[in-house]
mmCIF file of C-alpha atoms in Angstrom:
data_model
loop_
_atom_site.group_PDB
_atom_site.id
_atom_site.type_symbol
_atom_site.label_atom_id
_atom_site.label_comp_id
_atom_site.label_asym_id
_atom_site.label_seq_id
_atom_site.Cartn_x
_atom_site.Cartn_y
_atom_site.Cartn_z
ATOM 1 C CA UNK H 1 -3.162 -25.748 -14.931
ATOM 2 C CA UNK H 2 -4.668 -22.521 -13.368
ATOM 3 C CA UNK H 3 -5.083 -19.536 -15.357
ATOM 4 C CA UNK H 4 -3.311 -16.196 -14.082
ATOM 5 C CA UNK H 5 -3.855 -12.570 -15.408
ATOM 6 C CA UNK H 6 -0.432 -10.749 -15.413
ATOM 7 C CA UNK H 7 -0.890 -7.135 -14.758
ATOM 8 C CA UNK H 8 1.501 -4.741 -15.785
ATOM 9 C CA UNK H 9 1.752 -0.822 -14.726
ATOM 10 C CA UNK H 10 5.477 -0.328 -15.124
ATOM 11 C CA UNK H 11 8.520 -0.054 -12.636
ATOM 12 C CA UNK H 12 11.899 -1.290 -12.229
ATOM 13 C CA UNK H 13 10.747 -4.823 -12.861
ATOM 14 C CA UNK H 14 9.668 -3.202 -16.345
ATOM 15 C CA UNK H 15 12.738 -1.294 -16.957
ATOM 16 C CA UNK H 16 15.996 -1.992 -18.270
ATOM 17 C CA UNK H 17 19.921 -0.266 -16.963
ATOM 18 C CA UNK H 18 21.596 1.915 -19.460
ATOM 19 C CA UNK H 19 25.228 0.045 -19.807
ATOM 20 C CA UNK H 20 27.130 2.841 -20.687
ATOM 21 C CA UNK H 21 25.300 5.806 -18.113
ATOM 22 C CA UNK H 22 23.608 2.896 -15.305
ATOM 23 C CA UNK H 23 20.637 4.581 -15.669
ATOM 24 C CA UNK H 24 17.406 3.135 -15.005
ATOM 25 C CA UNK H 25 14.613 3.933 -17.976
ATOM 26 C CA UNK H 26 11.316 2.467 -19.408
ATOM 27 C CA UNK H 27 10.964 0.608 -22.508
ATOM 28 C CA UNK H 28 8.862 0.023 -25.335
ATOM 29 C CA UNK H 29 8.053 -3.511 -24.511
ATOM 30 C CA UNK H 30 8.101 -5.233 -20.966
ATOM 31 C CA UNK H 31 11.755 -7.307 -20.633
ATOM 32 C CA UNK H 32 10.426 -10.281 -18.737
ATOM 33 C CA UNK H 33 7.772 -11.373 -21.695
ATOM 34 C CA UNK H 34 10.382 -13.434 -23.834
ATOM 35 C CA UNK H 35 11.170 -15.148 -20.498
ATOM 36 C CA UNK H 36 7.795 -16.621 -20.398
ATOM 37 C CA UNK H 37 9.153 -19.884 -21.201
ATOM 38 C CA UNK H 38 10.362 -19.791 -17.383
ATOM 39 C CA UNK H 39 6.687 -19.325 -15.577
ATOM 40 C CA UNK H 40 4.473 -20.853 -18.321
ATOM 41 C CA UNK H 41 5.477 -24.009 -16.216
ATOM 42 C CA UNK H 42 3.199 -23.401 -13.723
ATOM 43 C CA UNK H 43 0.638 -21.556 -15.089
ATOM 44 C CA UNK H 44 -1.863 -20.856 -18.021
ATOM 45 C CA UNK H 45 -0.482 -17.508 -18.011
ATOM 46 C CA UNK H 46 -2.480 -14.321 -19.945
ATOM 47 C CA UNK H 47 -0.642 -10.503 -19.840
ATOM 48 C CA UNK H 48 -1.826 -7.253 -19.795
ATOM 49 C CA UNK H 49 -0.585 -4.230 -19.899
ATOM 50 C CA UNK H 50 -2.319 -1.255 -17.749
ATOM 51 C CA UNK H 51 -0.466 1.603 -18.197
ATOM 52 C CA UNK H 52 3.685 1.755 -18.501
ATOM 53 C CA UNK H 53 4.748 4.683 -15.258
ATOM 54 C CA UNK H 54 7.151 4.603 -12.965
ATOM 55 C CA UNK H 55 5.423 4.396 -9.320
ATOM 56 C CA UNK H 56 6.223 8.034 -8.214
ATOM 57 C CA UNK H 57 3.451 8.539 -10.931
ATOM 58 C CA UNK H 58 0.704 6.438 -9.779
ATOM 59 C CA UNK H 59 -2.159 8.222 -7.944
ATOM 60 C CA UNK H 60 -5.448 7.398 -6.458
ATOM 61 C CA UNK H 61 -7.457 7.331 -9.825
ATOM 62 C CA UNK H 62 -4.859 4.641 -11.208
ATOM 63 C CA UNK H 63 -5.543 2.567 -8.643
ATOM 64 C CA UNK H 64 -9.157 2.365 -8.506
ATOM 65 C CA UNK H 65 -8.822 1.830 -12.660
ATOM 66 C CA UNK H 66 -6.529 -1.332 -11.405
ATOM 67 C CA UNK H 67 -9.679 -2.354 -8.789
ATOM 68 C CA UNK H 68 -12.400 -1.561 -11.923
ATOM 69 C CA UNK H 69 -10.544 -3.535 -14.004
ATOM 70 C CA UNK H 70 -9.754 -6.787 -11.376
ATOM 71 C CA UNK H 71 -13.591 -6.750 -10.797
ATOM 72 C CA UNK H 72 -14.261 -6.748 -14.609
ATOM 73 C CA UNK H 73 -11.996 -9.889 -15.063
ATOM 74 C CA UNK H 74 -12.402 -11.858 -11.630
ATOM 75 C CA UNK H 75 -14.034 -14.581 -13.251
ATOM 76 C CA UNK H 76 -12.051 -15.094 -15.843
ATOM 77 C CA UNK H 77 -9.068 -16.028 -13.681
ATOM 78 C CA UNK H 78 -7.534 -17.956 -10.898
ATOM 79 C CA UNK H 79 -5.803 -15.414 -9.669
ATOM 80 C CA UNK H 80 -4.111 -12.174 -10.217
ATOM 81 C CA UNK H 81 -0.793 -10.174 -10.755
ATOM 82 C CA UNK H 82 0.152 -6.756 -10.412
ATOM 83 C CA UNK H 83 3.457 -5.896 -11.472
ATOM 84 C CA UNK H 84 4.667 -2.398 -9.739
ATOM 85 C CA UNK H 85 7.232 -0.258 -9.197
ATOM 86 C CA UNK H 86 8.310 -0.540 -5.275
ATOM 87 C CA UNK H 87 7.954 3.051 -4.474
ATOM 88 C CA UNK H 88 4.514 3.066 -4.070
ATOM 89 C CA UNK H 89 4.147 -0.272 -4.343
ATOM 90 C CA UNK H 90 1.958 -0.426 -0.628
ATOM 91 C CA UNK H 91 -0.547 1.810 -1.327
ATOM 92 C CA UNK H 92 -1.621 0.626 -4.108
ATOM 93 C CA UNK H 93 -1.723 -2.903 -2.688
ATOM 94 C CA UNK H 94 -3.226 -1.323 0.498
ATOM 95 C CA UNK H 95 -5.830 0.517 -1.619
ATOM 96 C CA UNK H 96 -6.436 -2.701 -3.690
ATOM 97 C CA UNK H 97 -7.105 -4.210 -0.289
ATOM 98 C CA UNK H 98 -9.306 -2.227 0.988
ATOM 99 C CA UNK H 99 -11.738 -1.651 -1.845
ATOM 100 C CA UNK H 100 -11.424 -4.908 -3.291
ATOM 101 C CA UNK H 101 -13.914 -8.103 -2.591
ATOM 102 C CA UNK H 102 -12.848 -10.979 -4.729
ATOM 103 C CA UNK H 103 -11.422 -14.550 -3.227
ATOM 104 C CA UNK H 104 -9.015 -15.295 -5.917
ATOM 105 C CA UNK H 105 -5.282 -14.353 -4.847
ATOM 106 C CA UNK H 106 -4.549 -11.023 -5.831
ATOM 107 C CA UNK H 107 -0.672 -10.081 -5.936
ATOM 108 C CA UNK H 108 1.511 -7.535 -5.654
ATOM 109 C CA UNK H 109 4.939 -7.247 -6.854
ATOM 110 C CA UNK H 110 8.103 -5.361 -8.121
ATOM 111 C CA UNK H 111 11.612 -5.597 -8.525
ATOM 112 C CA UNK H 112 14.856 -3.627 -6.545
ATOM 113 C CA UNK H 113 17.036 -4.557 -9.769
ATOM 114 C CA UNK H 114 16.117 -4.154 -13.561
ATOM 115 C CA UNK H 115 15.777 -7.477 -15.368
ATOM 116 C CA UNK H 116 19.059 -6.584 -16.817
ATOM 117 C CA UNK H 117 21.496 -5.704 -13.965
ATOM 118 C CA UNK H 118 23.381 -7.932 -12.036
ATOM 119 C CA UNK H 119 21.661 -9.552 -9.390
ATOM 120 C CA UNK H 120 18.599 -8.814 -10.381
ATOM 121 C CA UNK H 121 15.201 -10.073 -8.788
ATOM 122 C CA UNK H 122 13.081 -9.060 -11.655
ATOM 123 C CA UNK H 123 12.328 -12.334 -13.089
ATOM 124 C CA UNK H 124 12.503 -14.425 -9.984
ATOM 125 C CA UNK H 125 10.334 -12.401 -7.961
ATOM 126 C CA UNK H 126 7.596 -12.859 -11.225
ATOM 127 C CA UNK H 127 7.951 -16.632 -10.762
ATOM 128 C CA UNK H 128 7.713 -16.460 -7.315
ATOM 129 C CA UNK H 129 4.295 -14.341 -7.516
ATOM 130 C CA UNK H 130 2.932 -16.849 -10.172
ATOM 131 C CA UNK H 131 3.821 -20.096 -7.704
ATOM 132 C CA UNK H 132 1.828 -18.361 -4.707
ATOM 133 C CA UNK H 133 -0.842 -17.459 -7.112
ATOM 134 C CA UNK H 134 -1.308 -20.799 -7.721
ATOM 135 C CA UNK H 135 -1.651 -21.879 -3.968
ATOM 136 C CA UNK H 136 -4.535 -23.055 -2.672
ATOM 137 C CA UNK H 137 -3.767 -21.440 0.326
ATOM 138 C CA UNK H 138 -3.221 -18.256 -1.177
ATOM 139 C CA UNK H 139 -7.213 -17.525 -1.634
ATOM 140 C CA UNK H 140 -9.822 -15.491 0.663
ATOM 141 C CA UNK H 141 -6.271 -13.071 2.576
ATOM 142 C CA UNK H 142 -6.875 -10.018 0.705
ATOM 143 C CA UNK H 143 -4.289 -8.829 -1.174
ATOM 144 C CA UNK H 144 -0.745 -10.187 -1.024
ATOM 145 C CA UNK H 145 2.359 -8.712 -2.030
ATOM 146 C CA UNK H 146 5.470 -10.939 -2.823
ATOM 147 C CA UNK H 147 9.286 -10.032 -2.738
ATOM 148 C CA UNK H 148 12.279 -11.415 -2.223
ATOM 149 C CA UNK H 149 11.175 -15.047 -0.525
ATOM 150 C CA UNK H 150 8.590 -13.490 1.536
ATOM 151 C CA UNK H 151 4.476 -13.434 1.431
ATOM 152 C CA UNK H 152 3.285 -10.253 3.345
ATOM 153 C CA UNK H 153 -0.271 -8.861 3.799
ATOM 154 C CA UNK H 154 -0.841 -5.593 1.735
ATOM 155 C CA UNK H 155 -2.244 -3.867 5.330
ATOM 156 C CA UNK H 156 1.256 -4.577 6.906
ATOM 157 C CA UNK H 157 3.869 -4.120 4.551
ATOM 158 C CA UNK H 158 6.152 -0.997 3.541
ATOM 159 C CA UNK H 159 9.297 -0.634 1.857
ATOM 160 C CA UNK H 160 12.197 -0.163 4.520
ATOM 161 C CA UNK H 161 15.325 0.044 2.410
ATOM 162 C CA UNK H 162 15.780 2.424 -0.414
ATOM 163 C CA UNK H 163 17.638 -0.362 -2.819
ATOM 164 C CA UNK H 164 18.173 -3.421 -1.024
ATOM 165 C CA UNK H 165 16.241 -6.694 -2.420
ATOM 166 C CA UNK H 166 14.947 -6.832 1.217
ATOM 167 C CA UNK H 167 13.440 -3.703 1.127
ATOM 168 C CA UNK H 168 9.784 -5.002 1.795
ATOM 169 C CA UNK H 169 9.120 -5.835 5.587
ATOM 170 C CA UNK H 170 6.076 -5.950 7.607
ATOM 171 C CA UNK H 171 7.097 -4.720 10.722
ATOM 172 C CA UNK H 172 6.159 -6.030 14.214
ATOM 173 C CA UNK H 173 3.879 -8.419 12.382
ATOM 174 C CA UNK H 174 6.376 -10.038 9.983
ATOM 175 C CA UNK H 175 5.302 -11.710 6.845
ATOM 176 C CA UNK H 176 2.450 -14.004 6.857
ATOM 177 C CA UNK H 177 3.918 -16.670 4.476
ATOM 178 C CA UNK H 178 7.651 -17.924 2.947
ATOM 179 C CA UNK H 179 8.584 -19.705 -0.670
ATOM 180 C CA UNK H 180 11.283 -21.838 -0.508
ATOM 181 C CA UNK H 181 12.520 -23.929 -3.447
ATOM 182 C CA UNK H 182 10.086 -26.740 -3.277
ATOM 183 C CA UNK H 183 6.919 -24.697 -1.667
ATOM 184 C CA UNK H 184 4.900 -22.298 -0.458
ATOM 185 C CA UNK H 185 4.604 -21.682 3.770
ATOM 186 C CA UNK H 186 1.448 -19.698 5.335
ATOM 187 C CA UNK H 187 2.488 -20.001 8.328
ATOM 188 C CA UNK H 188 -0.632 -17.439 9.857
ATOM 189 C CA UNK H 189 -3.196 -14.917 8.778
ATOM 190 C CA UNK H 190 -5.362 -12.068 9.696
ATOM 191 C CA UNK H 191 -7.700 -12.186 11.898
ATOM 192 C CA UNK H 192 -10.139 -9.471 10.286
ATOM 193 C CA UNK H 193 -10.593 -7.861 6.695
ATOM 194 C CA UNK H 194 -13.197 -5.256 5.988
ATOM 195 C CA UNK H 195 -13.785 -3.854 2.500
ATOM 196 C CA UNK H 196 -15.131 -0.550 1.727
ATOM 197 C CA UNK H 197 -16.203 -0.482 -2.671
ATOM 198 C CA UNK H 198 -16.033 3.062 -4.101
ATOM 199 C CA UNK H 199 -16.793 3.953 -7.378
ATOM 200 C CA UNK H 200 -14.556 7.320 -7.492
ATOM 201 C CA UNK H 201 -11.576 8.817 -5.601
ATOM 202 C CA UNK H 202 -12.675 12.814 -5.288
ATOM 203 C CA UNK H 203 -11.172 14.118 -2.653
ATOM 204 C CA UNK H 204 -7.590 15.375 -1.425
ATOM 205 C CA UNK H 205 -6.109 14.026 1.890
ATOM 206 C CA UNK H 206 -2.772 15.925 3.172
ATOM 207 C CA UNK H 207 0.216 14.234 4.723
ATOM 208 C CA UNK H 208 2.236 15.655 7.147
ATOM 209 C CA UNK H 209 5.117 14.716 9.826
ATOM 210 C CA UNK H 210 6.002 15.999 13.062
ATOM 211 C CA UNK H 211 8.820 17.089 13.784
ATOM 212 C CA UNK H 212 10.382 19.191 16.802
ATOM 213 C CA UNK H 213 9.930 23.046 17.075
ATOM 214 C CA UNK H 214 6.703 22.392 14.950
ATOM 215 C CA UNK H 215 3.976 24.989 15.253
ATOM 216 C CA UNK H 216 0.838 26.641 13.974
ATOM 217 C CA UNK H 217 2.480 27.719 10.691
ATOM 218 C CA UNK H 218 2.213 24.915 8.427
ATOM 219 C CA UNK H 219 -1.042 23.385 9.834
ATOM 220 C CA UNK H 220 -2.530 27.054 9.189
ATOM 221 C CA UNK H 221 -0.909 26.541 6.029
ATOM 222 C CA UNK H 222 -2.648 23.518 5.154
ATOM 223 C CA UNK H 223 -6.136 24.364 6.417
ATOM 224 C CA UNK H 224 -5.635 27.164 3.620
ATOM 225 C CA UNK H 225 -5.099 24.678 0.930
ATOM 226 C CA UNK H 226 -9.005 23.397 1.722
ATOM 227 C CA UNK H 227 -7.954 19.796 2.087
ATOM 228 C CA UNK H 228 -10.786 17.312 2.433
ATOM 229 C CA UNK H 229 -8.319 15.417 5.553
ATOM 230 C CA UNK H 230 -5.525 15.349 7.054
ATOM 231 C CA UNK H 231 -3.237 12.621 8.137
ATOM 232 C CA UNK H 232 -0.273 13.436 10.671
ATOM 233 C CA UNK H 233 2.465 11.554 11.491
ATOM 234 C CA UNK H 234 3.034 12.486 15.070
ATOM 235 C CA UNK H 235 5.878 11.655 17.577
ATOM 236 C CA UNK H 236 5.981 8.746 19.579
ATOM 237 C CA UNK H 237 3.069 7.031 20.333
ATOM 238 C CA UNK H 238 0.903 9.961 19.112
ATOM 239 C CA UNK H 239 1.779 13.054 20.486
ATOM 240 C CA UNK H 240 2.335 16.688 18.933
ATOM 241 C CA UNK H 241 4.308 19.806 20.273
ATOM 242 C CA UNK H 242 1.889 22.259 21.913
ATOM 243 C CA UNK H 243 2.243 24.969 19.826
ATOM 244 C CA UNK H 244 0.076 22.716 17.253
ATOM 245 C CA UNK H 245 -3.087 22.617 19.383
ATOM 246 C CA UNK H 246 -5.208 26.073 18.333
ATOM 247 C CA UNK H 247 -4.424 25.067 14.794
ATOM 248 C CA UNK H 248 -5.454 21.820 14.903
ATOM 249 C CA UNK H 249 -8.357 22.918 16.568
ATOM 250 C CA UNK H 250 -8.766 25.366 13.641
ATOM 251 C CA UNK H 251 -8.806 22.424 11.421
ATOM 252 C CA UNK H 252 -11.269 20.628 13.382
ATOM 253 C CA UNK H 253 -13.677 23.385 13.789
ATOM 254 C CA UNK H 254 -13.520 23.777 9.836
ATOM 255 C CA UNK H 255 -15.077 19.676 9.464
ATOM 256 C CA UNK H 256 -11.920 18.282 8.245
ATOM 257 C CA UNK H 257 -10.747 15.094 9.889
ATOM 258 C CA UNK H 258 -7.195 14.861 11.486
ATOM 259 C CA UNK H 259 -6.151 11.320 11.257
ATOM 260 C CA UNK H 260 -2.883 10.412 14.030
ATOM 261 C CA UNK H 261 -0.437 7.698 13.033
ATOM 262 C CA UNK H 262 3.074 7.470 14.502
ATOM 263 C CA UNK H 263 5.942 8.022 12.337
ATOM 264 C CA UNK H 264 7.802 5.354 14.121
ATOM 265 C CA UNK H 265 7.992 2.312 11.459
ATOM 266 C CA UNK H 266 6.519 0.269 14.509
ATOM 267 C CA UNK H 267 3.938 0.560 17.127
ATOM 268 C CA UNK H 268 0.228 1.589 17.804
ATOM 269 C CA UNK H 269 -0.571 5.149 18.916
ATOM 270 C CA UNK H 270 -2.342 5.663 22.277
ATOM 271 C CA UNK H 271 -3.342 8.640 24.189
ATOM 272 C CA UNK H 272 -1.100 7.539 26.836
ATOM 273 C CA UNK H 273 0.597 10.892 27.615
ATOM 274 C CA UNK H 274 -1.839 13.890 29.387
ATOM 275 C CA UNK H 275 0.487 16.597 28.592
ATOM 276 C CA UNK H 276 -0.659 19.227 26.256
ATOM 277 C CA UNK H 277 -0.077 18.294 23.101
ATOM 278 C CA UNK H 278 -0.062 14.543 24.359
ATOM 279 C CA UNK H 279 -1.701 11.858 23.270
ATOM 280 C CA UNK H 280 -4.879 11.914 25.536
ATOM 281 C CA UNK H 281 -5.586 15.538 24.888
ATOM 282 C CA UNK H 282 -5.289 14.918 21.250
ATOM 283 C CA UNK H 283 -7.825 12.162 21.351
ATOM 284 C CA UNK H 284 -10.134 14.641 23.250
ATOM 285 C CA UNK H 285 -9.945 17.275 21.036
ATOM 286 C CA UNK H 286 -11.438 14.695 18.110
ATOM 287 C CA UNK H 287 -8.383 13.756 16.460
ATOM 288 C CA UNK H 288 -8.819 9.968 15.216
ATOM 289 C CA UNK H 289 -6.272 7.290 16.153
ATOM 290 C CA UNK H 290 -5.015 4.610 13.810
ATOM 291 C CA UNK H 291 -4.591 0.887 14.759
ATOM 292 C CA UNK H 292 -1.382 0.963 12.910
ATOM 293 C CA UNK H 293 -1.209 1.557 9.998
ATOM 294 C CA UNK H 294 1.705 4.083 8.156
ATOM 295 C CA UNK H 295 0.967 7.542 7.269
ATOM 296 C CA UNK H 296 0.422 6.538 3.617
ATOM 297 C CA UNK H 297 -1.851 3.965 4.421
ATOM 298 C CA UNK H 298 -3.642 5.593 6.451
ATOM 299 C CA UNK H 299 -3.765 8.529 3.987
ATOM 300 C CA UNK H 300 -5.367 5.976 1.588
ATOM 301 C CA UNK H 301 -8.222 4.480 4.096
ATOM 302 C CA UNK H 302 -9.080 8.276 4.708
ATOM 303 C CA UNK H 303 -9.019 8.772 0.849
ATOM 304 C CA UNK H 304 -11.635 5.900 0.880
ATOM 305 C CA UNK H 305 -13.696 6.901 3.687
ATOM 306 C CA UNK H 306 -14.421 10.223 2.770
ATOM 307 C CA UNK H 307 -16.587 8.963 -1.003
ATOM 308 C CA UNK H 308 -18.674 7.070 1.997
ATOM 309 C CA UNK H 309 -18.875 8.076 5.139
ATOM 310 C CA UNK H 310 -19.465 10.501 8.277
ATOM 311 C CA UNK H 311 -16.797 11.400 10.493
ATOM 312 C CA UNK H 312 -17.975 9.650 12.775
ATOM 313 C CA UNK H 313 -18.198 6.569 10.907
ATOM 314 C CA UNK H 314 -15.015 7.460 9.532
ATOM 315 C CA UNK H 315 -13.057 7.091 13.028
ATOM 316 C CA UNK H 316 -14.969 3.513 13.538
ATOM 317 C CA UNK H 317 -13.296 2.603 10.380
ATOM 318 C CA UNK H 318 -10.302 3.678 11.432
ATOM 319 C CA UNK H 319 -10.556 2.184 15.479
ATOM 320 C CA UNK H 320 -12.770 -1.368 14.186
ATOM 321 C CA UNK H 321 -9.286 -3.226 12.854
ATOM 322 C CA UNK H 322 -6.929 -5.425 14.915
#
């Protein structure tokens, strides 16, 4: 049997309903680890508890402590799991991706449902984690998150429902692998993974949507704040009211990097439009285009790419994927 490190940081999947109020609350002592007897079947299984938070808490530095701790223990194991609350559940898998360079599976996953409501996907989600873990197939594709039946690549995959089991998606791409009750499916991969190792998370990257009527005001705002970057979620396929442009340029002229993602759930953005404010004049002006990733996501690559890099070599690692 293979051995796999359980990770715990807290979350729904660590949390247990209130029957009288139907709250949702933390405990002393993660529910699902007197149900061992259900995935010790497949597994030489070890646990270890990170730190107990719901995911609204994590932040950058908890992350990298997750990546500092999977490199201290990637030999010890034949594979790993996370277990996360689904808010943020993502970025940290995106982060994990992207500074991470170990073969052995690394998983991601959480739970819509405490392990003691009705319905809930706690424990079976766990199990289901633990059986792709064990795949052969399931080494060397970065890191994984699995929910609800479904395999998905931590680069594609956000949370699309606020409490449905089926919250986690990875639209257009869809998920790169299925469980059903006998296997595991990969049914394709990606093409390209790059990694980028850091040793500390230092700096502070704003995120911001767009939104109609939007002007100088809150970018002028934000270049006040001294932010190290900015993501913004423009419209469409990356395009931003004209009333933006002098303070954007503002921003620019003060060395700070504008990253452009579209806060459509799907699609690339492209300077496609020549209107001011469109997509081609953005491009122009220096603003770097995503290959499409989320504002979030791209938030952490730009988190990343600041400890290590120009600008300029921070808009090849933004352009060099898909």
């Amino acid at each position: 049997m293979k051995n796999i490190l359980i990770i715990h940081t807290g979350g729904t999947i660590s949390m247990l309903e209130n029957k009288e109020t139907g709250e949702i609350h933390t405990t002393n002592k993660h529910p699902l680890t007197d149900l061992s007897f259900h995935f010790n079947q497949y597994a030489n299984i070890t646990e270890h508890i990170e730190f107990s938070i719901p995911s609204p808490q994590i932040t950058p530095e908890h992350m990298l402590d997750l990546a500092k701790k999977i490199n201290e223990v990637r030999f010890e194991y034949d594979g790993i799991i996370i277990t996360h609350g689904t808010d943020t559940l993502e970025e940290t898998a995106y982060f994990l991706d992207l500074v991470l360079e170990v073969d052995i599976p690394v998983i991601l996953t959480g739970a819509m449902r405490s392990s003691n409501e009705i319905g809930s996907d706690a424990l079976y989600n766990l199990v289901s984690s633990i059986r792709v873990a064990i795949h052969d197939d399931a080494a060397s594709k970065g890191v994984l998150v699995v929910m609800n039946d479904e395999i998905h690549a931590a680069r594609n995959v956000t949370k699309t429902s606020t409490s449905n089991v089926a919250t986690f998606q990875s639209p257009p791409y869809g998920p790169i692998g299925i469980l059903t009750k006998e296997t595991v499916i990969f049914h394709h991969t990606l093409l390209t993974r790059n990694s980028y190792p850091v040793e500390n998370i230092r700096k502070n990257v704003f995120l911001l949507k767009a939104y109609a009527g939007m002007d100088e005001k809150i970018l002028d705002a934000i270049r006040e704040g001294k932010p190290d970057g900015l993501v913004v979620e423009g419209l469409g396929q990356g395009n931003l009211p004209k009333e933006t442009l002098p303070a954007l340029q503002r921003i620019l002229d003060a060395d700070i990097p504008i990253v452009l993602v579209s806060r459509c759930y799907q699609g690339i953005v492209q300077p496609t439009y020549g209107y001011d404010g469109g997509g081609k004049q953005l491009k122009e002006m220096g603003l770097i285009f995503t290959n499409g990733l989320t504002g979030p996501k791209a938030r952490m690559k730009l988190l990343i790419g600041l400890e290590t890099k120009t600008n300029n070599s921070i808009r090849e690692m933004f352009e060099e994927e898909y």
